[in-house]
Short mmCIF file of C-alpha atoms in Angstrom, two decimals:
data_model
loop_
_atom_site.label_atom_id
_atom_site.label_comp_id
_atom_site.label_asym_id
_atom_site.label_seq_id
_atom_site.Cartn_x
_atom_site.Cartn_y
_atom_site.Cartn_z
CA MET A 1 -31.54 -8.85 7.57
CA PRO A 2 -28.77 -11.34 8.44
CA ALA A 3 -25.25 -10.16 9.15
CA HIS A 4 -22.55 -11.72 7.00
CA HIS A 5 -19.47 -12.99 8.84
CA ALA A 6 -16.10 -13.24 7.10
CA LEU A 7 -13.69 -15.34 9.13
CA VAL A 8 -10.00 -14.73 8.29
CA LEU A 9 -7.08 -16.69 9.70
CA ASN A 10 -3.44 -15.80 9.21
CA LEU A 11 -1.00 -18.74 9.20
CA HIS A 12 2.73 -18.09 9.20
CA GLN A 13 5.92 -19.73 10.40
CA PRO A 14 9.33 -18.09 9.86
CA PRO A 15 11.89 -19.88 7.66
CA GLY A 16 13.14 -23.02 9.38
CA ASN A 17 11.10 -22.42 12.53
CA LEU A 18 9.00 -25.58 12.42
CA GLU A 19 12.08 -27.65 11.69
CA HIS A 20 13.85 -26.07 14.67
CA LEU A 21 10.88 -26.59 16.99
CA LEU A 22 10.54 -30.19 15.87
CA ALA A 23 14.11 -30.85 16.98
CA ASP A 24 14.24 -28.79 20.18
CA GLN A 25 10.62 -28.14 21.32
CA THR A 26 8.81 -31.10 19.89
CA TRP A 27 5.48 -30.59 21.65
CA GLU A 28 5.17 -26.98 20.46
CA ALA A 29 5.84 -28.10 16.88
CA LYS A 30 3.16 -30.77 17.26
CA GLU A 31 0.68 -28.22 18.65
CA ILE A 32 1.20 -26.02 15.59
CA LEU A 33 0.88 -28.91 13.17
CA PHE A 34 -2.22 -30.22 14.95
CA ALA A 35 -3.75 -26.71 14.83
CA LEU A 36 -3.22 -26.59 11.07
CA ASP A 37 -4.53 -30.10 10.53
CA ARG A 38 -7.53 -29.49 12.80
CA MET A 39 -8.98 -26.85 10.45
CA PRO A 40 -10.11 -29.09 7.58
CA ARG A 41 -10.85 -32.05 9.84
CA SER A 42 -13.17 -29.91 12.00
CA LEU A 43 -15.09 -28.76 8.93
CA TRP A 44 -15.65 -32.03 7.10
CA GLY A 45 -19.35 -32.29 6.35
CA GLN A 46 -19.87 -28.57 7.08
CA GLU A 47 -19.71 -27.42 3.45
CA ASP A 48 -23.23 -26.02 3.60
CA LEU A 49 -22.24 -23.24 6.02
CA ALA A 50 -18.51 -23.18 6.84
CA ARG A 51 -16.61 -20.36 5.13
CA VAL A 52 -12.99 -19.64 6.08
CA HIS A 53 -10.42 -17.29 4.49
CA LEU A 54 -6.82 -18.43 4.93
CA SER A 55 -3.58 -16.54 4.46
CA LEU A 56 -0.62 -18.90 4.39
CA SER A 57 2.84 -17.36 4.10
CA GLY A 58 5.21 -18.63 1.44
CA THR A 59 7.65 -19.87 4.07
CA LEU A 60 4.94 -21.97 5.71
CA LEU A 61 3.84 -23.39 2.35
CA GLU A 62 7.48 -24.09 1.52
CA THR A 63 7.88 -26.09 4.72
CA LEU A 64 4.59 -27.99 4.44
CA SER A 65 5.35 -28.97 0.81
CA SER A 66 8.96 -30.02 1.45
CA PRO A 67 9.38 -33.80 0.93
CA ASP A 68 12.02 -33.89 3.66
CA PHE A 69 9.78 -32.14 6.18
CA GLN A 70 6.79 -34.27 5.19
CA ALA A 71 8.84 -37.38 5.86
CA ARG A 72 9.97 -36.06 9.27
CA VAL A 73 6.43 -35.36 10.50
CA TYR A 74 4.67 -38.31 8.90
CA GLY A 75 2.84 -40.02 11.74
CA ILE A 76 2.20 -36.65 13.38
CA VAL A 77 0.47 -34.89 10.48
CA ASP A 78 0.23 -35.87 6.82
CA CYS A 79 1.19 -32.54 5.26
CA GLY A 80 0.41 -33.72 1.74
CA LYS A 81 -3.17 -34.52 2.72
CA LEU A 82 -3.44 -31.26 4.67
CA LEU A 83 -2.52 -29.23 1.59
CA TRP A 84 -4.96 -31.29 -0.46
CA PHE A 85 -7.80 -30.70 2.01
CA LEU A 86 -7.17 -26.93 1.95
CA GLN A 87 -7.99 -26.96 -1.77
CA ASN A 88 -11.67 -27.43 -0.86
CA GLN A 89 -13.07 -24.17 -2.28
CA GLN A 90 -16.48 -24.77 -0.75
CA ILE A 91 -14.95 -24.16 2.69
CA PHE A 92 -11.65 -22.34 2.18
CA ASP A 93 -10.75 -19.22 0.23
CA ILE A 94 -6.99 -18.65 -0.05
CA LEU A 95 -5.80 -15.05 0.27
CA GLY A 96 -2.67 -13.73 -1.35
CA THR A 97 0.18 -12.42 0.80
CA GLY A 98 3.97 -11.89 0.77
CA TYR A 99 6.26 -14.90 0.51
CA TYR A 100 8.58 -14.10 3.44
CA HIS A 101 5.85 -12.30 5.42
CA PRO A 102 7.42 -8.82 5.42
CA VAL A 103 5.78 -5.70 6.83
CA LEU A 104 5.47 -4.27 3.33
CA PRO A 105 5.54 -0.54 4.15
CA LEU A 106 8.82 -1.07 6.06
CA ILE A 107 10.78 -2.67 3.23
CA PRO A 108 12.08 -1.01 0.04
CA ALA A 109 9.45 -0.57 -2.65
CA ALA A 110 11.74 -2.30 -5.13
CA ASP A 111 11.57 -5.55 -3.11
CA ARG A 112 7.81 -5.75 -2.68
CA PRO A 113 6.90 -7.16 -6.13
CA GLU A 114 9.19 -10.16 -5.71
CA HIS A 115 7.57 -11.10 -2.39
CA LEU A 116 4.17 -11.10 -4.13
CA ARG A 117 5.45 -12.84 -7.25
CA ARG A 118 7.12 -15.67 -5.33
CA TRP A 119 4.04 -16.24 -3.19
CA GLN A 120 1.78 -16.50 -6.23
CA GLY A 121 4.24 -18.95 -7.76
CA ILE A 122 4.12 -21.46 -4.91
CA ALA A 123 0.40 -20.92 -4.19
CA ARG A 124 -0.68 -21.49 -7.79
CA HIS A 125 1.27 -24.72 -7.77
CA LEU A 126 -0.03 -26.05 -4.47
CA PHE A 127 -3.65 -24.88 -4.72
CA TRP A 128 -4.20 -25.49 -8.43
CA ARG A 129 -5.61 -22.10 -9.32
CA ALA A 130 -4.38 -19.05 -11.20
CA HIS A 131 -6.29 -16.28 -9.42
CA PHE A 132 -6.55 -15.09 -5.82
CA SER A 133 -9.17 -12.41 -5.20
CA GLY A 134 -8.13 -11.00 -1.82
CA PHE A 135 -4.84 -9.88 -0.30
CA TRP A 136 -3.71 -10.21 3.31
CA PRO A 137 -0.92 -7.71 4.09
CA PRO A 138 1.47 -9.46 6.48
CA GLU A 139 0.86 -8.13 10.00
CA MET A 140 -1.92 -6.11 8.31
CA GLY A 141 0.83 -3.62 7.55
CA PHE A 142 -0.72 -1.37 4.93
CA SER A 143 -0.08 1.96 3.28
CA MET A 144 -1.97 3.57 0.43
CA GLU A 145 1.05 3.43 -1.88
CA LEU A 146 0.63 -0.37 -2.02
CA ILE A 147 -2.61 -0.06 -4.03
CA PRO A 148 -1.06 0.08 -7.54
CA LEU A 149 1.14 -2.93 -6.72
CA LEU A 150 -1.79 -5.00 -5.47
CA ARG A 151 -3.84 -4.14 -8.54
CA ARG A 152 -0.90 -5.07 -10.79
CA PHE A 153 -0.91 -8.54 -9.24
CA GLY A 154 -4.64 -8.92 -9.84
CA TYR A 155 -6.05 -8.44 -6.34
CA ARG A 156 -9.62 -7.22 -6.06
CA TYR A 157 -9.62 -6.34 -2.37
CA VAL A 158 -7.29 -5.92 0.58
CA LEU A 159 -7.95 -6.39 4.29
CA VAL A 160 -7.22 -3.44 6.59
CA ASP A 161 -7.65 -2.83 10.32
CA SER A 162 -10.59 -0.75 11.55
CA GLU A 163 -8.24 1.47 13.58
CA HIS A 164 -6.78 3.03 10.44
CA VAL A 165 -9.82 3.57 8.15
CA GLU A 166 -10.89 7.19 7.64
CA PRO A 167 -14.03 8.11 5.61
CA LEU A 168 -13.80 10.64 2.78
CA VAL A 169 -17.59 10.86 2.51
CA PRO A 170 -20.14 10.97 5.35
CA MET A 171 -20.59 7.53 6.98
CA SER A 172 -22.03 6.17 10.18
CA TRP A 173 -19.85 4.11 12.52
CA GLN A 174 -21.64 0.98 11.29
CA GLU A 175 -21.10 1.87 7.62
CA LEU A 176 -17.41 2.50 8.18
CA ARG A 177 -16.82 -0.88 9.84
CA TYR A 178 -19.32 -3.18 8.19
CA ARG A 179 -19.26 -2.16 4.54
CA PRO A 180 -16.46 -2.63 2.02
CA HIS A 181 -15.16 0.65 0.62
CA ILE A 182 -13.05 2.03 -2.20
CA ALA A 183 -9.54 3.43 -1.62
CA ARG A 184 -7.65 5.27 -4.33
CA TYR A 185 -3.98 6.06 -4.89
CA GLY A 186 -3.26 8.04 -8.01
CA ASP A 187 -5.14 6.45 -10.89
CA GLU A 188 -5.55 3.07 -9.15
CA GLU A 189 -8.26 1.93 -6.77
CA ILE A 190 -8.96 -1.18 -4.71
CA ILE A 191 -11.72 -2.42 -2.42
CA VAL A 192 -10.82 -2.37 1.28
CA VAL A 193 -12.49 -4.81 3.67
CA VAL A 194 -12.43 -3.65 7.29
CA ARG A 195 -11.40 -5.94 10.13
CA ASP A 196 -13.36 -5.36 13.34
CA ARG A 197 -10.57 -5.02 15.89
CA GLU A 198 -12.58 -5.66 19.07
CA LEU A 199 -14.35 -8.76 17.78
CA SER A 200 -11.04 -10.01 16.42
CA ASP A 201 -9.49 -9.61 19.87
CA ALA A 202 -12.29 -11.78 21.24
CA GLN A 203 -11.73 -14.36 18.51
CA GLU A 204 -8.05 -14.55 19.45
CA SER A 205 -8.54 -15.02 23.17
CA GLY A 206 -11.62 -17.24 23.26
CA MET A 207 -15.35 -16.54 23.12
CA ASP A 208 -18.76 -18.13 23.47
CA PRO A 209 -20.85 -18.51 20.29
CA GLY A 210 -23.94 -17.10 22.01
CA TRP A 211 -22.04 -14.00 23.11
CA PHE A 212 -20.65 -13.57 19.57
CA VAL A 213 -24.12 -13.76 17.97
CA HIS A 214 -25.52 -11.26 20.49
CA GLU A 215 -22.57 -8.88 20.07
CA ILE A 216 -22.86 -8.84 16.28
CA ALA A 217 -26.61 -8.28 16.56
CA GLU A 218 -26.05 -5.26 18.82
CA ARG A 219 -23.28 -3.81 16.65
CA THR A 220 -25.28 -4.11 13.43
CA ARG A 221 -28.70 -3.26 14.90
CA TRP A 222 -28.96 0.07 13.07
CA CYS A 223 -27.56 -1.08 9.72
CA ASP A 224 -29.87 -0.31 6.80
CA PHE A 225 -27.66 -2.44 4.54
CA PRO A 226 -26.42 -6.07 4.67
CA PRO A 227 -23.45 -5.80 7.08
CA LEU A 228 -20.20 -7.65 6.52
CA VAL A 229 -18.48 -8.34 9.87
CA THR A 230 -14.86 -9.38 9.38
CA THR A 231 -12.82 -11.00 12.15
CA ALA A 232 -9.15 -11.78 11.56
CA THR A 233 -6.50 -13.32 13.80
CA ASP A 234 -3.66 -15.80 13.71
CA GLY A 235 -4.97 -19.32 13.26
CA GLU A 236 -2.26 -21.45 14.85
CA ASN A 237 -0.92 -19.33 17.71
CA GLY A 238 -2.23 -19.14 21.26
CA GLY A 239 -3.88 -21.75 23.46
CA TRP A 240 -7.36 -21.16 22.02
CA PHE A 241 -6.27 -22.46 18.61
CA ARG A 242 -3.59 -24.91 19.77
CA ASN A 243 -5.58 -26.68 22.50
CA VAL A 244 -5.82 -30.35 21.49
CA THR A 245 -8.76 -31.16 23.79
CA ASP A 246 -12.06 -31.57 21.99
CA GLY A 247 -14.52 -28.97 23.28
CA ALA A 248 -11.77 -26.61 24.39
CA ASN A 249 -10.46 -25.02 21.21
CA TYR A 250 -11.71 -22.58 18.61
CA TRP A 251 -13.23 -25.14 16.25
CA SER A 252 -14.93 -27.47 18.72
CA ALA A 253 -15.92 -24.92 21.41
CA PHE A 254 -16.89 -22.05 19.14
CA TYR A 255 -17.10 -22.45 15.38
CA ARG A 256 -18.94 -25.75 15.04
CA PRO A 257 -21.44 -24.82 17.80
CA LEU A 258 -21.93 -21.49 15.98
CA LEU A 259 -22.80 -23.36 12.78
CA ASP A 260 -25.26 -25.52 14.77
CA MET A 261 -26.94 -22.39 16.14
CA ILE A 262 -27.31 -20.99 12.62
CA ARG A 263 -28.82 -24.23 11.32
CA ALA A 264 -31.27 -24.27 14.22
CA GLY A 265 -32.40 -20.72 13.45
CA LYS A 266 -30.95 -19.34 16.68
CA ALA A 267 -28.52 -16.93 14.99
CA ASN A 268 -29.29 -14.35 12.33
CA LEU A 269 -25.79 -14.78 10.93
CA ARG A 270 -24.44 -16.04 7.63
CA PRO A 271 -20.80 -17.20 7.21
CA SER A 272 -19.71 -15.72 3.88
CA PHE A 273 -16.84 -15.46 1.48
CA ILE A 274 -15.83 -11.87 0.88
CA HIS A 275 -15.74 -12.27 -2.88
CA ALA A 276 -19.31 -13.62 -2.86
CA TYR A 277 -20.49 -10.71 -0.73
CA LEU A 278 -18.83 -8.25 -3.11
CA ASP A 279 -20.44 -9.94 -6.11
CA THR A 280 -23.86 -9.42 -4.55
CA TYR A 281 -23.60 -6.13 -2.65
CA GLY A 282 -20.50 -4.36 -3.97
CA ALA A 283 -18.47 -1.66 -2.19
CA HIS A 284 -19.77 1.76 -1.10
CA GLY A 285 -18.08 5.01 -0.22
CA GLU A 286 -14.51 6.19 -0.48
CA VAL A 287 -12.01 5.97 2.38
CA GLN A 288 -8.34 6.49 3.00
CA VAL A 289 -6.33 4.15 5.16
CA ALA A 290 -3.69 5.51 7.49
CA THR A 291 -0.37 3.68 7.42
CA GLY A 292 -0.27 1.10 10.17
CA ALA A 293 -0.59 -2.54 11.23
CA TRP A 294 -2.89 -4.64 13.38
CA ASN A 295 -2.61 -4.81 17.16
CA THR A 296 -0.28 -7.45 18.61
CA GLY A 297 -0.05 -7.73 22.39
CA TRP A 298 0.94 -4.31 23.75
CA HIS A 299 1.39 -2.88 20.23
CA HIS A 300 -1.58 -0.82 18.94
CA GLY A 301 -0.51 -0.91 15.29
CA LYS A 302 0.21 2.78 14.79
CA GLY A 303 3.70 3.80 13.77
CA PHE A 304 4.91 0.17 13.50
CA THR A 305 6.41 0.53 16.98
CA GLN A 306 6.53 -3.26 17.37
CA TRP A 307 9.08 -3.43 14.54
CA THR A 308 10.80 -0.04 14.86
CA GLY A 309 10.98 0.60 18.60
CA SER A 310 14.75 0.29 19.10
CA GLN A 311 17.76 1.70 17.31
CA THR A 312 18.89 -1.80 16.41
CA GLN A 313 15.57 -2.51 14.67
CA ARG A 314 15.78 0.80 12.80
CA ASP A 315 19.35 0.03 11.78
CA VAL A 316 18.24 -3.29 10.27
CA ILE A 317 15.50 -1.51 8.28
CA ALA A 318 18.06 1.03 7.05
CA ARG A 319 20.28 -1.84 5.89
CA TYR A 320 17.32 -3.26 3.92
CA GLY A 321 17.34 -0.08 1.88
CA LYS A 322 21.10 0.01 1.31
CA VAL A 323 21.40 -3.66 0.29
CA SER A 324 18.32 -3.42 -1.89
CA GLU A 325 19.66 -0.37 -3.71
CA ARG A 326 22.93 -2.12 -4.44
CA LEU A 327 21.18 -5.31 -5.56
CA HIS A 328 18.79 -3.55 -7.89
CA ALA A 329 21.63 -1.61 -9.45
CA TRP A 330 22.65 -5.03 -10.77
CA LEU A 331 19.21 -6.45 -11.42
CA ASP A 332 17.46 -3.48 -12.98
CA VAL A 333 19.62 -2.98 -16.04
CA SER A 334 18.11 -1.95 -19.38
CA PRO A 335 17.45 -4.61 -22.06
CA ALA A 336 20.22 -3.13 -24.22
CA ALA A 337 22.70 -3.28 -21.37
CA ARG A 338 21.58 -6.79 -20.55
CA ASP A 339 22.23 -7.91 -24.15
CA ALA A 340 25.71 -6.42 -23.99
CA ASP A 341 26.40 -7.82 -20.55
CA THR A 342 29.25 -10.31 -20.28
CA ARG A 343 28.04 -11.83 -17.03
CA ASP A 344 27.82 -15.58 -17.16
CA ALA A 345 25.24 -17.93 -15.65
CA ASP A 346 27.24 -18.10 -12.43
CA ASP A 347 26.87 -14.33 -11.93
CA SER A 348 23.11 -14.57 -12.39
CA LYS A 349 22.97 -17.42 -9.91
CA ARG A 350 24.88 -15.36 -7.37
CA LEU A 351 22.50 -12.45 -7.84
CA ASP A 352 19.54 -14.79 -7.30
CA ASP A 353 21.22 -16.00 -4.11
CA ALA A 354 21.78 -12.42 -2.90
CA GLN A 355 18.15 -11.54 -3.60
CA TRP A 356 16.91 -14.62 -1.74
CA HIS A 357 18.91 -13.67 1.35
CA LEU A 358 17.66 -10.08 1.20
CA LEU A 359 14.01 -11.14 0.91
CA ARG A 360 14.40 -13.62 3.77
CA ALA A 361 16.06 -10.95 5.91
CA GLU A 362 12.88 -8.88 5.50
CA THR A 363 10.72 -11.44 7.34
CA SER A 364 8.61 -9.52 9.86
CA CYS A 365 9.50 -11.92 12.67
CA ASN A 366 13.15 -10.81 12.53
CA LEU A 367 12.04 -7.46 13.95
CA PHE A 368 8.92 -8.51 15.87
CA TRP A 369 10.64 -9.79 19.01
CA GLY A 370 12.45 -6.54 19.84
CA GLU A 371 16.13 -7.18 19.15
CA ALA A 372 16.07 -10.91 19.86
CA TRP A 373 15.96 -11.98 16.20
CA CYS A 374 17.66 -8.99 14.56
CA ASP A 375 20.80 -11.07 14.18
CA ARG A 376 18.91 -13.37 11.80
CA ALA A 377 18.23 -10.47 9.50
CA ALA A 378 21.81 -9.27 9.86
CA SER A 379 23.19 -12.70 8.91
CA ASP A 380 21.17 -12.82 5.70
CA LEU A 381 22.08 -9.24 4.86
CA ASP A 382 25.76 -10.07 5.44
CA VAL A 383 25.57 -12.88 2.88
CA ALA A 384 23.82 -10.66 0.35
CA GLU A 385 26.46 -7.95 0.79
CA GLN A 386 29.30 -10.43 0.43
CA VAL A 387 27.91 -11.52 -2.94
CA LEU A 388 27.53 -7.92 -4.05
CA ASP A 389 31.05 -7.08 -2.87
CA GLN A 390 32.44 -9.93 -5.00
CA LEU A 391 30.47 -8.81 -8.05
CA ASP A 392 31.55 -5.19 -7.58
CA ALA A 393 35.19 -6.23 -7.27
CA GLU A 394 35.02 -8.35 -10.42
CA GLU A 395 33.29 -5.54 -12.30
CA HIS A 396 36.02 -3.12 -11.20
CA ARG A 397 38.76 -5.44 -12.44
CA LEU A 398 37.07 -5.62 -15.86
#
């Protein structure tokens, strides 16, 4: 039986990063924009076979949809057309994620819903749809306690890394990796789709389509079920995706030749959308998923060492909790207290501003580069605390 291949690409740029690169490192900004624009252009006319899952962070969508940014890059990439092309549901399936791309298990639970809510707000507007079936946890940072939250926002399945999946019923190695499963937390359950870490590493660094077909055939040889092989990487980082030379990047050197092999009957492989696979074959077996992330460079994904390795990083995470607790003491008042509240519109606006700075401080990139970007998180947290200090002082005077 054919193996089903689910291709997943994560696309994220931190707040203001593309604008900064455009001013100071113009060629790098162009490489990123070309890599984004290359996706739909490479797949025109491939609707019969091409199937790509995309996770686009809220900050990236915010930049691409900004009229000012669109005007700056017009002549390099037409961002309006790019967003329009990504609405092609025959080729692209958009996955939900967090707006500011936080490592969700590392931020306060009270802040997580707003990241998901804000992302759905901008994505529904730009992609003209109300429902998103799958969820991409930023940095694949997942913990079981996220399940009720994801279900509350309507997600059917979540992607997790193969390193962290543990069976609760007997399963073969092939079943564990190449079948969707059920994970439960309390009374809630969700389907988990397992990313093959080794094949994803190959996808990130560059691979030959013939090797890929052979490797999948060997890995799924003993499957007595239709296997779902999921590969997931960044889609605009690294030379393999950024290379502008035709025949030397992911789309022209690998993906389109792979589609040609399938059409010619030389590959027993079927590019598939995850939701379509689930509709046909469902999920089997219960698993639990250990808390962790995907592998990035030297980081293996266990313990979130990439984001928590130094005392400075841990101090920033501790500040997330303190600022969040203070903010939600203001935001999470009862309806009766809210009716009796004397705060004016200006106070509400200031609270919105404090929340925006807190959510932006929680961007994963602020902790990803060791301590290099921790000051960005600290600056946003400082602003949020200043607002809260003013509100506390005014409340005390009353």
